[in-house]
Amino acid sequence: MLRVGLTGGIGSGKSTVARRLAEHGAVVIDADRIAREVVAPGTDGLAEVREAFGDEVISDGALDRAALAQRVFTDESARATLNGIVHPRIGARTAELMAAAQQDAVVVHDVPLLVENHLGPAYHLVLVVDAPEEERVHRVVRDRGMSEQDARARIRAQATEEARRAAADVWLDNGGSPDEVLAVVDALWADRLVRYEANIRLHRRAEYGTPRLAAPDPAWPAQATRLRERIAMAAGDLARRVDHIGSTSVPGLPAKDVIDLQVTVASLADADAMADGLAAAGFPKLPWIDHDNPKPYAPDIEQWRKRLHAGADPGRPANVHLRVEGSPGWRYALLFADWLRANPAERDAYLATKKALAARFETDDNSDNYADAKEAWFDEADQRAQEWATRTGWQPAS
């Protein structure tokens, strides 16, 4: 199934987006609703809350949420006690609901504190709903009867816009009319979510299209970070490190809009052991590619064996290279990016080659042909990169 994390600050209109996704057929799991269920009258959760905080947080046999919020809002110890009671129960109930979803479902997990608790790596995609602060304050005062002072305090206590943007694969601006954001959600469902789910289920990479070069995108590093974190979670201890490599890791370099990542492993057996986990996380294996092209200084193809996975997300193409630590291909992938960053003339020469080949293959939907054609330049550049590494004492960053 496709796991989508949905979040947004108070007053952002997150529920509007959740309802629309449900209308399209998504299985929406509402964390706030579950949080209320696990402390509903008659539950052991409510009994434990009463034992911890006393009768003053109970009204007519039910939880007085306002009274409890007042107790824990400024008391970190009390908040930790409450979290220890409700979070395990919320987690167990959420797991039950996810397990009950169909294999071809798009599951949308509506989580207010997704960013604050750094839960993003657990999802295939994170959607963040936002609106200008003044609009959010207006909505909260109008719809919830909260004072303006309390509304602003709640906003300040939540994640910053900067933190939410860093976590967001999709940023949904809900500052205008509902129809505007709903139109964006409709397109997102049809063009990305449905296709992404099918790609994961069928172990199919997203199609990248022809090799057009894109202008340098300042969002590439943040996108790579989110992918790295998902890969690290899926791979567990088998991944020694995950690095952003390739053209999109070089500032100022136009490139195909494809993020390249390298996973460092101790052995190809470890790479094979993490294959199913990576596929489930949205990175299916490409079994027909199992090596890099050997270079003259290491002509044995066995030294260049690797595993290659690719992103299934139609909205964020990615290649994931699994290479053994210390192998020539592993070292060269790290060296190449550092060399281009340190040598603007070499970066410009590489760009000229990329432009020429992109023009040559502009109507070719097979991206592998473009990649293969660059190998001649790589072979020539390799010697210069190796000489630079020797001259500067370069070593892969730890």
mmCIF file of C-alpha atoms in Angstrom, residues 55-384:
data_model
loop_
_atom_site.group_PDB
_atom_site.id
_atom_site.type_symbol
_atom_site.label_atom_id
_atom_site.label_comp_id
_atom_site.label_asym_id
_atom_site.label_seq_id
_atom_site.Cartn_x
_atom_site.Cartn_y
_atom_site.Cartn_z
ATOM 1 C CA ASP A 55 -10.503 13.464 39.153
ATOM 2 C CA GLU A 56 -10.064 17.103 38.126
ATOM 3 C CA VAL A 57 -9.448 16.005 34.508
ATOM 4 C CA ILE A 58 -12.688 13.977 34.444
ATOM 5 C CA SER A 59 -16.144 15.476 33.849
ATOM 6 C CA ASP A 60 -19.329 13.382 33.836
ATOM 7 C CA GLY A 61 -17.303 10.221 33.389
ATOM 8 C CA ALA A 62 -15.439 11.517 30.329
ATOM 9 C CA LEU A 63 -12.065 13.134 29.839
ATOM 10 C CA ASP A 64 -12.121 16.904 30.289
ATOM 11 C CA ARG A 65 -9.713 17.646 27.478
ATOM 12 C CA ALA A 66 -9.471 21.353 28.254
ATOM 13 C CA ALA A 67 -8.561 20.678 31.883
ATOM 14 C CA LEU A 68 -5.981 18.067 30.878
ATOM 15 C CA ALA A 69 -4.488 20.384 28.256
ATOM 16 C CA GLN A 70 -4.100 23.077 30.887
ATOM 17 C CA ARG A 71 -2.210 20.619 33.095
ATOM 18 C CA VAL A 72 0.235 19.406 30.453
ATOM 19 C CA PHE A 73 0.663 22.418 28.172
ATOM 20 C CA THR A 74 3.454 24.021 30.215
ATOM 21 C CA ASP A 75 4.535 21.006 32.312
ATOM 22 C CA GLU A 76 7.012 18.837 30.434
ATOM 23 C CA SER A 77 6.948 16.065 33.033
ATOM 24 C CA ALA A 78 3.148 15.870 32.982
ATOM 25 C CA ARG A 79 3.185 15.860 29.183
ATOM 26 C CA ALA A 80 5.671 12.970 29.173
ATOM 27 C CA THR A 81 3.428 11.027 31.571
ATOM 28 C CA LEU A 82 0.409 11.591 29.333
ATOM 29 C CA ASN A 83 2.352 10.596 26.216
ATOM 30 C CA GLY A 84 3.469 7.404 27.936
ATOM 31 C CA ILE A 85 -0.172 6.497 28.498
ATOM 32 C CA VAL A 86 -1.704 7.370 25.144
ATOM 33 C CA HIS A 87 1.068 6.961 22.553
ATOM 34 C CA PRO A 88 1.440 3.164 22.836
ATOM 35 C CA ARG A 89 -2.320 2.773 22.552
ATOM 36 C CA ILE A 90 -2.493 5.124 19.579
ATOM 37 C CA GLY A 91 0.349 3.249 17.896
ATOM 38 C CA ALA A 92 -1.310 -0.138 18.390
ATOM 39 C CA ARG A 93 -4.673 1.057 17.070
ATOM 40 C CA THR A 94 -3.034 2.757 14.079
ATOM 41 C CA ALA A 95 -1.190 -0.445 13.213
ATOM 42 C CA GLU A 96 -4.479 -2.365 13.347
ATOM 43 C CA LEU A 97 -6.150 0.030 10.938
ATOM 44 C CA MET A 98 -3.229 -0.005 8.521
ATOM 45 C CA ALA A 99 -3.101 -3.792 8.577
ATOM 46 C CA ALA A 100 -6.801 -3.907 7.726
ATOM 47 C CA ALA A 101 -6.364 -1.787 4.572
ATOM 48 C CA GLN A 102 -6.311 -3.464 1.159
ATOM 49 C CA GLN A 103 -2.952 -4.072 -0.518
ATOM 50 C CA ASP A 104 -3.765 -1.554 -3.234
ATOM 51 C CA ALA A 105 -4.929 1.142 -0.810
ATOM 52 C CA VAL A 106 -3.694 4.685 -0.524
ATOM 53 C CA VAL A 107 -3.554 5.107 3.242
ATOM 54 C CA VAL A 108 -3.517 8.716 4.445
ATOM 55 C CA HIS A 109 -2.393 9.077 8.047
ATOM 56 C CA ASP A 110 -3.578 12.431 9.390
ATOM 57 C CA VAL A 111 -0.998 13.297 12.068
ATOM 58 C CA PRO A 112 -0.888 16.807 13.586
ATOM 59 C CA LEU A 113 2.564 16.307 15.170
ATOM 60 C CA LEU A 114 4.212 14.482 12.273
ATOM 61 C CA VAL A 115 6.938 17.117 11.893
ATOM 62 C CA GLU A 116 7.469 17.664 15.612
ATOM 63 C CA ASN A 117 7.993 13.919 16.159
ATOM 64 C CA HIS A 118 10.068 13.431 12.968
ATOM 65 C CA LEU A 119 7.775 10.745 11.593
ATOM 66 C CA GLY A 120 8.264 11.607 7.918
ATOM 67 C CA PRO A 121 10.673 8.746 7.054
ATOM 68 C CA ALA A 122 7.940 6.214 7.886
ATOM 69 C CA TYR A 123 5.805 7.348 4.929
ATOM 70 C CA HIS A 124 6.224 7.140 1.179
ATOM 71 C CA LEU A 125 5.134 10.760 0.913
ATOM 72 C CA VAL A 126 4.459 13.638 3.297
ATOM 73 C CA LEU A 127 1.787 16.232 2.511
ATOM 74 C CA VAL A 128 1.870 19.487 4.458
ATOM 75 C CA VAL A 129 -1.134 21.821 4.442
ATOM 76 C CA ASP A 130 -0.407 25.441 5.289
ATOM 77 C CA ALA A 131 -1.961 28.895 5.283
ATOM 78 C CA PRO A 132 -0.772 32.359 6.351
ATOM 79 C CA GLU A 133 -0.716 32.810 10.111
ATOM 80 C CA GLU A 134 -3.344 35.547 10.148
ATOM 81 C CA GLU A 135 -5.737 33.336 8.207
ATOM 82 C CA ARG A 136 -5.066 30.431 10.558
ATOM 83 C CA VAL A 137 -5.734 32.603 13.617
ATOM 84 C CA HIS A 138 -8.971 33.852 12.043
ATOM 85 C CA ARG A 139 -10.166 30.297 11.356
ATOM 86 C CA VAL A 140 -9.355 29.037 14.848
ATOM 87 C CA VAL A 141 -11.122 31.954 16.537
ATOM 88 C CA ARG A 142 -14.132 31.601 14.225
ATOM 89 C CA ASP A 143 -14.457 27.815 14.141
ATOM 90 C CA ARG A 144 -13.217 26.727 17.568
ATOM 91 C CA GLY A 145 -14.201 29.661 19.757
ATOM 92 C CA MET A 146 -10.613 30.092 20.909
ATOM 93 C CA SER A 147 -9.286 33.497 21.898
ATOM 94 C CA GLU A 148 -6.818 35.153 19.546
ATOM 95 C CA GLN A 149 -4.142 35.000 22.257
ATOM 96 C CA ASP A 150 -4.630 31.271 22.752
ATOM 97 C CA ALA A 151 -4.676 30.663 18.992
ATOM 98 C CA ARG A 152 -1.350 32.425 18.535
ATOM 99 C CA ALA A 153 0.124 30.533 21.493
ATOM 100 C CA ARG A 154 -0.901 27.215 19.936
ATOM 101 C CA ILE A 155 0.665 28.205 16.627
ATOM 102 C CA ARG A 156 3.923 29.222 18.313
ATOM 103 C CA ALA A 157 4.037 25.894 20.174
ATOM 104 C CA GLN A 158 3.863 23.913 16.938
ATOM 105 C CA ALA A 159 6.509 23.286 14.271
ATOM 106 C CA THR A 160 7.821 26.279 12.362
ATOM 107 C CA GLU A 161 7.113 26.829 8.690
ATOM 108 C CA GLU A 162 10.787 26.142 7.977
ATOM 109 C CA ALA A 163 10.601 22.739 9.687
ATOM 110 C CA ARG A 164 7.391 21.851 7.868
ATOM 111 C CA ARG A 165 8.843 22.805 4.496
ATOM 112 C CA ALA A 166 11.871 20.616 5.180
ATOM 113 C CA ALA A 167 9.565 17.658 5.866
ATOM 114 C CA ALA A 168 7.151 18.274 2.977
ATOM 115 C CA ASP A 169 7.270 16.271 -0.223
ATOM 116 C CA VAL A 170 4.138 18.176 -1.234
ATOM 117 C CA TRP A 171 3.295 21.660 0.048
ATOM 118 C CA LEU A 172 -0.416 22.495 -0.169
ATOM 119 C CA ASP A 173 -1.163 26.197 0.152
ATOM 120 C CA ASN A 174 -4.640 26.509 1.682
ATOM 121 C CA GLY A 175 -4.626 30.258 2.113
ATOM 122 C CA GLY A 176 -7.218 30.875 -0.580
ATOM 123 C CA SER A 177 -10.663 29.492 -1.247
ATOM 124 C CA PRO A 178 -11.366 25.796 -0.572
ATOM 125 C CA ASP A 179 -11.874 25.201 -4.299
ATOM 126 C CA GLU A 180 -8.295 26.200 -5.013
ATOM 127 C CA VAL A 181 -6.666 23.668 -2.716
ATOM 128 C CA LEU A 182 -9.193 20.978 -3.659
ATOM 129 C CA ALA A 183 -8.249 21.332 -7.332
ATOM 130 C CA VAL A 184 -4.608 20.782 -6.393
ATOM 131 C CA VAL A 185 -5.553 17.729 -4.327
ATOM 132 C CA ASP A 186 -7.550 16.299 -7.240
ATOM 133 C CA ALA A 187 -4.538 16.599 -9.545
ATOM 134 C CA LEU A 188 -2.241 15.169 -6.893
ATOM 135 C CA TRP A 189 -4.464 12.116 -6.515
ATOM 136 C CA ALA A 190 -4.704 11.396 -10.245
ATOM 137 C CA ASP A 191 -1.182 12.298 -11.327
ATOM 138 C CA ARG A 192 0.902 11.101 -8.403
ATOM 139 C CA LEU A 193 -0.742 9.120 -5.621
ATOM 140 C CA VAL A 194 -2.603 6.569 -7.741
ATOM 141 C CA ARG A 195 0.404 6.025 -10.003
ATOM 142 C CA TYR A 196 2.793 5.820 -7.055
ATOM 143 C CA GLU A 197 0.695 3.138 -5.361
ATOM 144 C CA ALA A 198 0.567 1.066 -8.555
ATOM 145 C CA ASN A 199 4.328 1.351 -9.030
ATOM 146 C CA ILE A 200 5.000 0.102 -5.505
ATOM 147 C CA ARG A 201 2.553 -2.770 -5.842
ATOM 148 C CA LEU A 202 3.994 -3.813 -9.203
ATOM 149 C CA HIS A 203 7.650 -3.256 -8.169
ATOM 150 C CA ARG A 204 7.972 -0.751 -10.994
ATOM 151 C CA ARG A 205 10.129 2.351 -11.174
ATOM 152 C CA ALA A 206 8.633 5.687 -12.179
ATOM 153 C CA GLU A 207 9.171 6.648 -15.799
ATOM 154 C CA TYR A 208 11.661 9.477 -16.126
ATOM 155 C CA GLY A 209 11.065 10.484 -19.743
ATOM 156 C CA THR A 210 13.627 12.037 -22.052
ATOM 157 C CA PRO A 211 16.942 13.376 -20.664
ATOM 158 C CA ARG A 212 16.091 17.070 -20.461
ATOM 159 C CA LEU A 213 18.371 19.150 -18.247
ATOM 160 C CA ALA A 214 16.726 21.211 -15.542
ATOM 161 C CA ALA A 215 18.075 24.390 -14.017
ATOM 162 C CA PRO A 216 19.769 23.858 -10.635
ATOM 163 C CA ASP A 217 17.032 23.450 -8.048
ATOM 164 C CA PRO A 218 17.750 24.674 -4.505
ATOM 165 C CA ALA A 219 15.241 22.070 -3.280
ATOM 166 C CA TRP A 220 17.343 19.107 -4.476
ATOM 167 C CA PRO A 221 19.387 18.776 -1.249
ATOM 168 C CA ALA A 222 16.275 18.751 0.950
ATOM 169 C CA GLN A 223 14.575 16.246 -1.340
ATOM 170 C CA ALA A 224 17.669 14.048 -1.171
ATOM 171 C CA THR A 225 17.664 14.264 2.624
ATOM 172 C CA ARG A 226 14.081 13.004 2.831
ATOM 173 C CA LEU A 227 14.893 10.105 0.493
ATOM 174 C CA ARG A 228 18.048 9.275 2.454
ATOM 175 C CA GLU A 229 16.073 9.098 5.687
ATOM 176 C CA ARG A 230 13.463 6.772 4.164
ATOM 177 C CA ILE A 231 16.155 4.530 2.737
ATOM 178 C CA ALA A 232 18.032 4.437 6.043
ATOM 179 C CA MET A 233 14.850 3.434 7.887
ATOM 180 C CA ALA A 234 14.049 0.712 5.333
ATOM 181 C CA ALA A 235 17.600 -0.660 5.263
ATOM 182 C CA GLY A 236 18.247 -0.571 9.002
ATOM 183 C CA ASP A 237 21.688 -1.603 10.201
ATOM 184 C CA LEU A 238 22.585 -3.053 6.803
ATOM 185 C CA ALA A 239 23.166 0.461 5.433
ATOM 186 C CA ARG A 240 26.426 1.917 6.702
ATOM 187 C CA ARG A 241 25.691 5.331 5.189
ATOM 188 C CA VAL A 242 23.492 6.942 2.543
ATOM 189 C CA ASP A 243 24.949 9.777 0.446
ATOM 190 C CA HIS A 244 23.556 12.223 -2.079
ATOM 191 C CA ILE A 245 25.736 11.810 -5.167
ATOM 192 C CA GLY A 246 25.632 12.702 -8.849
ATOM 193 C CA SER A 247 24.858 15.949 -10.621
ATOM 194 C CA THR A 248 22.038 17.107 -8.340
ATOM 195 C CA SER A 249 24.491 17.093 -5.431
ATOM 196 C CA VAL A 250 26.732 19.675 -7.156
ATOM 197 C CA PRO A 251 25.560 23.254 -6.488
ATOM 198 C CA GLY A 252 24.949 25.293 -9.609
ATOM 199 C CA LEU A 253 25.052 22.356 -12.022
ATOM 200 C CA PRO A 254 22.062 21.871 -14.364
ATOM 201 C CA ALA A 255 21.034 18.231 -14.376
ATOM 202 C CA LYS A 256 18.304 15.750 -15.138
ATOM 203 C CA ASP A 257 15.728 16.139 -12.409
ATOM 204 C CA VAL A 258 16.688 12.795 -10.870
ATOM 205 C CA ILE A 259 18.175 12.403 -7.382
ATOM 206 C CA ASP A 260 21.061 9.919 -7.213
ATOM 207 C CA LEU A 261 21.863 8.299 -3.876
ATOM 208 C CA GLN A 262 24.490 5.813 -2.815
ATOM 209 C CA VAL A 263 23.930 3.261 -0.060
ATOM 210 C CA THR A 264 27.122 1.924 1.459
ATOM 211 C CA VAL A 265 27.012 -1.776 2.358
ATOM 212 C CA ALA A 266 29.500 -4.250 3.755
ATOM 213 C CA SER A 267 28.723 -6.816 1.054
ATOM 214 C CA LEU A 268 26.423 -7.460 -1.870
ATOM 215 C CA ALA A 269 24.766 -10.106 0.282
ATOM 216 C CA ASP A 270 23.707 -7.289 2.601
ATOM 217 C CA ALA A 271 22.490 -5.312 -0.413
ATOM 218 C CA ASP A 272 20.354 -8.265 -1.486
ATOM 219 C CA ALA A 273 19.021 -8.698 2.050
ATOM 220 C CA MET A 274 17.616 -5.168 2.065
ATOM 221 C CA ALA A 275 16.033 -5.422 -1.395
ATOM 222 C CA ASP A 276 12.506 -6.243 -0.210
ATOM 223 C CA GLY A 277 12.564 -3.509 2.406
ATOM 224 C CA LEU A 278 13.683 -0.915 -0.118
ATOM 225 C CA ALA A 279 10.993 -2.029 -2.576
ATOM 226 C CA ALA A 280 8.310 -1.700 0.098
ATOM 227 C CA ALA A 281 9.635 1.775 0.929
ATOM 228 C CA GLY A 282 9.195 2.829 -2.696
ATOM 229 C CA PHE A 283 12.527 1.863 -4.262
ATOM 230 C CA PRO A 284 12.158 -1.325 -6.360
ATOM 231 C CA LYS A 285 15.222 -3.194 -7.587
ATOM 232 C CA LEU A 286 16.336 -3.060 -11.231
ATOM 233 C CA PRO A 287 17.749 -6.592 -11.580
ATOM 234 C CA TRP A 288 19.082 -6.093 -15.090
ATOM 235 C CA ILE A 289 21.780 -3.674 -13.851
ATOM 236 C CA ASP A 290 24.388 -5.265 -11.590
ATOM 237 C CA HIS A 291 27.652 -3.418 -12.251
ATOM 238 C CA ASP A 292 29.307 -0.141 -13.172
ATOM 239 C CA ASN A 293 31.592 0.115 -16.174
ATOM 240 C CA PRO A 294 35.171 -0.812 -15.146
ATOM 241 C CA LYS A 295 37.924 1.798 -15.392
ATOM 242 C CA PRO A 296 41.459 1.055 -16.658
ATOM 243 C CA TYR A 297 42.998 1.123 -13.185
ATOM 244 C CA ALA A 298 40.602 -1.625 -12.028
ATOM 245 C CA PRO A 299 39.627 -3.658 -15.122
ATOM 246 C CA ASP A 300 38.087 -6.635 -13.281
ATOM 247 C CA ILE A 301 34.323 -6.298 -13.588
ATOM 248 C CA GLU A 302 33.859 -8.169 -10.308
ATOM 249 C CA GLN A 303 35.251 -5.122 -8.505
ATOM 250 C CA TRP A 304 32.442 -3.010 -9.952
ATOM 251 C CA ARG A 305 29.455 -5.126 -8.948
ATOM 252 C CA LYS A 306 26.563 -3.246 -7.382
ATOM 253 C CA ARG A 307 22.804 -3.322 -6.959
ATOM 254 C CA LEU A 308 20.541 -0.645 -8.385
ATOM 255 C CA HIS A 309 17.113 0.428 -7.166
ATOM 256 C CA ALA A 310 14.960 3.262 -8.483
ATOM 257 C CA GLY A 311 12.239 5.473 -7.081
ATOM 258 C CA ALA A 312 8.616 4.540 -7.710
ATOM 259 C CA ASP A 313 7.339 8.075 -7.053
ATOM 260 C CA PRO A 314 6.281 9.744 -10.332
ATOM 261 C CA GLY A 315 6.815 13.132 -8.729
ATOM 262 C CA ARG A 316 10.364 12.523 -7.498
ATOM 263 C CA PRO A 317 12.568 10.346 -9.752
ATOM 264 C CA ALA A 318 15.532 8.779 -7.966
ATOM 265 C CA ASN A 319 18.261 6.201 -8.499
ATOM 266 C CA VAL A 320 19.664 4.280 -5.542
ATOM 267 C CA HIS A 321 23.065 2.641 -6.037
ATOM 268 C CA LEU A 322 24.097 0.003 -3.471
ATOM 269 C CA ARG A 323 27.881 -0.392 -3.483
ATOM 270 C CA VAL A 324 30.330 -2.168 -1.233
ATOM 271 C CA GLU A 325 32.386 0.128 0.972
ATOM 272 C CA GLY A 326 35.892 0.629 -0.425
ATOM 273 C CA SER A 327 35.067 -0.710 -3.880
ATOM 274 C CA PRO A 328 36.207 1.333 -6.917
ATOM 275 C CA GLY A 329 32.653 2.291 -7.857
ATOM 276 C CA TRP A 330 31.825 3.366 -4.304
ATOM 277 C CA ARG A 331 34.940 5.519 -4.095
ATOM 278 C CA TYR A 332 34.478 7.060 -7.517
ATOM 279 C CA ALA A 333 30.868 8.071 -6.851
ATOM 280 C CA LEU A 334 31.979 10.067 -3.808
ATOM 281 C CA LEU A 335 35.092 11.430 -5.500
ATOM 282 C CA PHE A 336 33.298 12.594 -8.623
ATOM 283 C CA ALA A 337 30.886 14.905 -6.821
ATOM 284 C CA ASP A 338 33.614 16.375 -4.581
ATOM 285 C CA TRP A 339 35.886 16.896 -7.593
ATOM 286 C CA LEU A 340 33.239 18.798 -9.539
ATOM 287 C CA ARG A 341 32.395 20.946 -6.522
ATOM 288 C CA ALA A 342 36.071 21.893 -6.125
ATOM 289 C CA ASN A 343 36.806 22.449 -9.831
ATOM 290 C CA PRO A 344 34.418 24.823 -11.654
ATOM 291 C CA ALA A 345 36.202 24.325 -14.995
ATOM 292 C CA GLU A 346 35.623 20.576 -14.836
ATOM 293 C CA ARG A 347 32.018 21.169 -13.825
ATOM 294 C CA ASP A 348 31.564 23.386 -16.890
ATOM 295 C CA ALA A 349 33.175 20.787 -19.162
ATOM 296 C CA TYR A 350 30.859 18.128 -17.805
ATOM 297 C CA LEU A 351 27.871 20.425 -18.341
ATOM 298 C CA ALA A 352 28.859 20.967 -21.977
ATOM 299 C CA THR A 353 28.913 17.195 -22.489
ATOM 300 C CA LYS A 354 25.557 16.774 -20.754
ATOM 301 C CA LYS A 355 23.970 19.462 -22.930
ATOM 302 C CA ALA A 356 25.255 17.900 -26.123
ATOM 303 C CA LEU A 357 24.033 14.443 -25.172
ATOM 304 C CA ALA A 358 20.694 15.728 -23.902
ATOM 305 C CA ALA A 359 20.132 17.328 -27.315
ATOM 306 C CA ARG A 360 21.167 14.101 -29.016
ATOM 307 C CA PHE A 361 18.742 11.982 -26.991
ATOM 308 C CA GLU A 362 15.969 14.541 -26.530
ATOM 309 C CA THR A 363 13.386 12.255 -28.152
ATOM 310 C CA ASP A 364 14.650 9.030 -26.583
ATOM 311 C CA ASP A 365 12.452 7.813 -23.716
ATOM 312 C CA ASN A 366 15.094 5.263 -22.648
ATOM 313 C CA SER A 367 17.185 7.172 -20.104
ATOM 314 C CA ASP A 368 19.728 4.334 -20.041
ATOM 315 C CA ASN A 369 20.916 5.308 -23.545
ATOM 316 C CA TYR A 370 21.766 8.818 -22.345
ATOM 317 C CA ALA A 371 23.605 7.410 -19.337
ATOM 318 C CA ASP A 372 25.588 4.965 -21.473
ATOM 319 C CA ALA A 373 26.648 7.737 -23.849
ATOM 320 C CA LYS A 374 28.247 9.679 -20.992
ATOM 321 C CA GLU A 375 30.644 6.844 -20.190
ATOM 322 C CA ALA A 376 33.264 8.020 -22.708
ATOM 323 C CA TRP A 377 33.515 11.360 -20.927
ATOM 324 C CA PHE A 378 33.637 9.638 -17.544
ATOM 325 C CA ASP A 379 36.534 7.477 -18.714
ATOM 326 C CA GLU A 380 38.511 10.556 -19.753
ATOM 327 C CA ALA A 381 37.600 12.548 -16.654
ATOM 328 C CA ASP A 382 38.405 9.698 -14.303
ATOM 329 C CA GLN A 383 42.154 10.145 -14.649
ATOM 330 C CA ARG A 384 41.934 13.863 -13.899
#
